[in-house]
mmCIF file of C-alpha atoms in Angstrom:
data_model
loop_
_atom_site.group_PDB
_atom_site.id
_atom_site.type_symbol
_atom_site.label_atom_id
_atom_site.label_comp_id
_atom_site.label_asym_id
_atom_site.label_seq_id
_atom_site.Cartn_x
_atom_site.Cartn_y
_atom_site.Cartn_z
ATOM 1 C CA UNK X 46 111.933 123.836 97.294
ATOM 2 C CA UNK X 47 112.656 120.122 97.305
ATOM 3 C CA UNK X 48 111.741 117.945 94.357
ATOM 4 C CA UNK X 49 109.805 114.724 95.069
ATOM 5 C CA UNK X 50 110.304 111.750 92.760
ATOM 6 C CA UNK X 51 108.621 108.348 92.825
ATOM 7 C CA UNK X 52 110.368 105.190 91.610
ATOM 8 C CA UNK X 53 108.164 102.119 91.317
ATOM 9 C CA UNK X 54 107.825 98.829 89.491
ATOM 10 C CA UNK X 55 104.482 98.563 87.728
ATOM 11 C CA UNK X 56 102.907 95.996 85.459
ATOM 12 C CA UNK X 57 101.716 96.954 82.000
ATOM 13 C CA UNK X 58 98.192 97.230 83.429
ATOM 14 C CA UNK X 59 99.361 99.579 86.207
ATOM 15 C CA UNK X 60 99.603 97.200 89.190
ATOM 16 C CA UNK X 61 102.284 98.050 91.756
ATOM 17 C CA UNK X 62 101.353 95.580 94.501
ATOM 18 C CA UNK X 63 104.018 93.116 95.708
ATOM 19 C CA UNK X 64 106.525 93.252 92.835
ATOM 20 C CA UNK X 65 109.431 91.625 94.693
ATOM 21 C CA UNK X 66 108.119 88.618 96.649
ATOM 22 C CA UNK X 67 105.102 86.383 97.084
ATOM 23 C CA UNK X 68 104.487 87.456 100.679
ATOM 24 C CA UNK X 69 105.318 91.161 100.244
ATOM 25 C CA UNK X 70 101.696 92.361 100.188
ATOM 26 C CA UNK X 71 98.787 89.917 100.088
ATOM 27 C CA UNK X 72 96.069 92.454 100.897
ATOM 28 C CA UNK X 73 92.831 91.778 99.059
ATOM 29 C CA UNK X 74 93.855 88.156 98.506
ATOM 30 C CA UNK X 75 96.582 89.127 96.017
ATOM 31 C CA UNK X 76 98.475 85.924 95.095
ATOM 32 C CA UNK X 77 100.744 87.119 92.268
ATOM 33 C CA UNK X 78 103.523 88.654 94.371
ATOM 34 C CA UNK X 79 107.042 88.558 92.937
ATOM 35 C CA UNK X 80 105.891 89.367 89.401
ATOM 36 C CA UNK X 81 108.756 91.862 88.786
ATOM 37 C CA UNK X 82 111.356 89.113 89.169
ATOM 38 C CA UNK X 83 110.104 87.150 86.147
ATOM 39 C CA UNK X 84 112.514 88.836 83.739
ATOM 40 C CA UNK X 85 115.582 87.767 85.696
ATOM 41 C CA UNK X 86 118.632 89.993 85.833
ATOM 42 C CA UNK X 87 118.528 93.151 83.718
ATOM 43 C CA UNK X 88 121.973 94.832 83.574
ATOM 44 C CA UNK X 89 120.662 97.893 81.678
ATOM 45 C CA UNK X 90 118.009 98.521 84.312
ATOM 46 C CA UNK X 91 120.543 97.894 87.101
ATOM 47 C CA UNK X 92 122.899 100.508 85.650
ATOM 48 C CA UNK X 93 120.095 103.086 85.381
ATOM 49 C CA UNK X 94 118.946 102.421 88.945
ATOM 50 C CA UNK X 95 122.507 102.708 90.274
ATOM 51 C CA UNK X 96 122.901 106.060 88.508
ATOM 52 C CA UNK X 97 119.601 107.287 89.920
ATOM 53 C CA UNK X 98 120.563 106.102 93.392
ATOM 54 C CA UNK X 99 123.671 108.291 93.281
ATOM 55 C CA UNK X 100 121.530 111.392 92.684
ATOM 56 C CA UNK X 101 118.934 111.003 95.432
ATOM 57 C CA UNK X 102 118.559 112.875 98.699
ATOM 58 C CA UNK X 103 116.393 111.600 101.526
ATOM 59 C CA UNK X 104 113.821 108.813 101.226
ATOM 60 C CA UNK X 105 110.123 109.273 101.933
ATOM 61 C CA UNK X 106 108.058 106.221 102.894
ATOM 62 C CA UNK X 107 104.532 105.356 103.837
ATOM 63 C CA UNK X 108 104.258 103.377 107.066
ATOM 64 C CA UNK X 109 103.566 99.975 105.442
ATOM 65 C CA UNK X 110 106.434 100.210 102.922
ATOM 66 C CA UNK X 111 108.812 101.415 105.624
ATOM 67 C CA UNK X 112 107.959 98.399 107.813
ATOM 68 C CA UNK X 113 108.597 96.026 104.923
ATOM 69 C CA UNK X 114 111.908 97.648 103.970
ATOM 70 C CA UNK X 115 113.073 97.944 107.599
ATOM 71 C CA UNK X 116 112.494 94.224 108.112
ATOM 72 C CA UNK X 117 114.854 93.404 105.226
ATOM 73 C CA UNK X 118 117.563 95.959 104.363
ATOM 74 C CA UNK X 119 119.298 96.547 107.724
ATOM 75 C CA UNK X 120 119.978 92.800 107.943
ATOM 76 C CA UNK X 121 121.680 92.360 104.546
ATOM 77 C CA UNK X 122 125.410 91.629 104.434
ATOM 78 C CA UNK X 123 125.832 90.710 100.761
ATOM 79 C CA UNK X 124 127.675 93.847 99.622
ATOM 80 C CA UNK X 125 124.738 94.959 97.459
ATOM 81 C CA UNK X 126 125.219 98.711 96.779
ATOM 82 C CA UNK X 127 121.514 99.311 97.472
ATOM 83 C CA UNK X 128 122.012 97.996 101.015
ATOM 84 C CA UNK X 129 124.507 100.667 102.027
ATOM 85 C CA UNK X 130 122.541 103.388 100.274
ATOM 86 C CA UNK X 131 119.229 102.511 101.911
ATOM 87 C CA UNK X 132 120.776 102.050 105.341
ATOM 88 C CA UNK X 133 122.735 105.312 105.381
ATOM 89 C CA UNK X 134 120.237 107.601 103.648
ATOM 90 C CA UNK X 135 117.962 109.819 105.719
ATOM 91 C CA UNK X 136 114.445 108.357 105.801
ATOM 92 C CA UNK X 137 111.156 110.123 106.569
ATOM 93 C CA UNK X 138 108.146 107.965 107.455
ATOM 94 C CA UNK X 139 104.733 109.504 106.867
ATOM 95 C CA UNK X 140 102.195 108.187 109.359
ATOM 96 C CA UNK X 141 99.137 109.248 111.312
ATOM 97 C CA UNK X 142 100.601 107.459 114.357
ATOM 98 C CA UNK X 143 103.114 109.750 116.138
ATOM 99 C CA UNK X 144 103.943 106.961 118.620
ATOM 100 C CA UNK X 145 105.318 104.672 115.910
ATOM 101 C CA UNK X 146 108.752 103.359 116.881
ATOM 102 C CA UNK X 147 111.420 103.350 114.184
ATOM 103 C CA UNK X 148 114.480 101.132 114.523
ATOM 104 C CA UNK X 149 116.119 101.574 111.100
ATOM 105 C CA UNK X 150 119.015 104.035 111.335
ATOM 106 C CA UNK X 151 118.478 107.604 110.089
ATOM 107 C CA UNK X 152 114.662 107.350 110.276
ATOM 108 C CA UNK X 153 112.338 110.154 111.351
ATOM 109 C CA UNK X 154 108.553 110.183 111.802
ATOM 110 C CA UNK X 155 106.552 112.777 109.907
ATOM 111 C CA UNK X 156 103.203 112.471 111.699
ATOM 112 C CA UNK X 157 99.865 113.872 110.610
ATOM 113 C CA UNK X 158 97.952 114.313 107.379
ATOM 114 C CA UNK X 159 100.167 113.095 104.526
ATOM 115 C CA UNK X 160 99.509 115.990 102.148
ATOM 116 C CA UNK X 161 100.018 118.668 104.800
ATOM 117 C CA UNK X 162 103.120 117.159 106.391
ATOM 118 C CA UNK X 163 104.813 116.341 103.083
ATOM 119 C CA UNK X 164 104.041 119.815 101.702
ATOM 120 C CA UNK X 165 105.827 121.253 104.746
ATOM 121 C CA UNK X 166 108.741 118.847 104.298
ATOM 122 C CA UNK X 167 108.958 119.702 100.590
ATOM 123 C CA UNK X 168 109.088 123.437 101.323
ATOM 124 C CA UNK X 169 112.244 123.072 103.422
ATOM 125 C CA UNK X 170 115.516 124.088 101.825
ATOM 126 C CA UNK X 171 117.213 120.686 101.709
ATOM 127 C CA UNK X 172 117.933 117.831 99.314
ATOM 128 C CA UNK X 173 115.351 116.170 97.141
ATOM 129 C CA UNK X 174 113.058 113.372 98.313
ATOM 130 C CA UNK X 175 112.563 109.934 96.732
ATOM 131 C CA UNK X 176 109.646 107.574 97.277
ATOM 132 C CA UNK X 177 109.782 103.805 96.752
ATOM 133 C CA UNK X 178 106.573 101.790 96.904
ATOM 134 C CA UNK X 179 104.162 103.553 99.267
ATOM 135 C CA UNK X 180 101.121 103.383 96.991
ATOM 136 C CA UNK X 181 98.672 105.129 99.313
ATOM 137 C CA UNK X 182 101.163 107.940 99.917
ATOM 138 C CA UNK X 183 101.906 108.301 96.194
ATOM 139 C CA UNK X 184 98.204 108.521 95.314
ATOM 140 C CA UNK X 185 97.570 111.174 97.989
ATOM 141 C CA UNK X 186 100.571 113.279 96.973
ATOM 142 C CA UNK X 187 99.876 112.897 93.243
ATOM 143 C CA UNK X 188 96.285 114.044 93.704
ATOM 144 C CA UNK X 189 97.590 117.091 95.614
ATOM 145 C CA UNK X 190 100.127 117.934 92.892
ATOM 146 C CA UNK X 191 103.181 117.330 95.102
ATOM 147 C CA UNK X 192 105.002 114.788 92.887
ATOM 148 C CA UNK X 193 107.593 116.266 90.505
ATOM 149 C CA UNK X 194 108.751 113.114 88.716
ATOM 150 C CA UNK X 195 107.652 109.515 88.228
ATOM 151 C CA UNK X 196 110.290 106.911 87.378
ATOM 152 C CA UNK X 197 108.252 103.923 86.272
ATOM 153 C CA UNK X 198 109.841 100.530 85.743
ATOM 154 C CA UNK X 199 107.195 99.036 83.464
ATOM 155 C CA UNK X 200 107.286 95.236 83.227
ATOM 156 C CA UNK X 201 105.810 93.398 80.210
ATOM 157 C CA UNK X 202 103.245 91.503 82.267
ATOM 158 C CA UNK X 203 99.480 91.837 82.678
ATOM 159 C CA UNK X 204 98.268 90.886 86.153
ATOM 160 C CA UNK X 205 94.559 91.611 85.949
ATOM 161 C CA UNK X 206 94.281 92.244 89.685
ATOM 162 C CA UNK X 207 96.087 94.038 92.471
ATOM 163 C CA UNK X 208 96.479 97.592 93.673
ATOM 164 C CA UNK X 209 97.135 100.019 90.886
ATOM 165 C CA UNK X 210 99.566 102.862 91.341
ATOM 166 C CA UNK X 211 97.292 105.575 89.988
ATOM 167 C CA UNK X 212 93.859 104.362 91.113
ATOM 168 C CA UNK X 213 91.682 107.470 91.480
ATOM 169 C CA UNK X 214 94.411 109.886 90.304
ATOM 170 C CA UNK X 215 93.788 112.215 87.358
ATOM 171 C CA UNK X 216 96.841 114.096 86.095
ATOM 172 C CA UNK X 217 98.338 115.018 82.731
ATOM 173 C CA UNK X 218 101.971 113.893 82.405
ATOM 174 C CA UNK X 219 104.704 114.460 79.859
ATOM 175 C CA UNK X 220 107.394 111.943 78.955
ATOM 176 C CA UNK X 221 110.861 113.156 79.982
ATOM 177 C CA UNK X 222 112.864 110.101 78.873
ATOM 178 C CA UNK X 223 112.522 106.399 78.286
ATOM 179 C CA UNK X 224 114.719 103.336 77.935
ATOM 180 C CA UNK X 225 113.644 99.934 76.654
ATOM 181 C CA UNK X 226 115.888 97.143 77.933
ATOM 182 C CA UNK X 227 116.701 93.850 76.251
ATOM 183 C CA UNK X 228 114.405 92.007 78.715
ATOM 184 C CA UNK X 229 111.370 94.018 77.585
ATOM 185 C CA UNK X 230 111.269 96.341 80.597
ATOM 186 C CA UNK X 231 110.681 100.015 79.888
ATOM 187 C CA UNK X 232 112.087 102.628 82.247
ATOM 188 C CA UNK X 233 109.982 105.741 81.674
ATOM 189 C CA UNK X 234 110.422 109.100 83.394
ATOM 190 C CA UNK X 235 107.404 111.380 83.523
ATOM 191 C CA UNK X 236 106.773 114.833 84.947
ATOM 192 C CA UNK X 237 103.499 116.709 85.428
ATOM 193 C CA UNK X 238 102.524 118.383 82.146
ATOM 194 C CA UNK X 239 102.059 121.762 83.797
#
């Protein structure tokens, strides 16, 4: 059975909305987008993320996150190692809309109820699955017990508003590992306690 891991930037108060740019996700009138960039470059975090990137299988996205990523990554020519990885990796897009058109290479629709379709995808004998962003998908899968690991990039900032990663989710977790970087970011890996 495939393992599903989630990697997300979150604030110290659990917000995951719009970490990378001001216009990334303004739902609910959120005006604090780009908050994860405040610490500048973090070489320790970059090294950990590059190592994790080398160990991933396919990507699993919610529709909204996929649209945002597809609008950016296929058009990058800067030699960033994340660009090649994201463009060449197999991507599954969980959506209720089976007519959704996907233009990013190596992308496949997984249409239907998120919990049911991802449980079927997880049961296949293939490589592991990684989720970036995709808050609604993460909350649904976490509540159903389908997430095997959370890689949380915790930034030393309190936002006070915005969509929280675990809103409505109740689950006991255990700490697998953690790394505190010189910029104050903590990279914490958690797994379900059971």
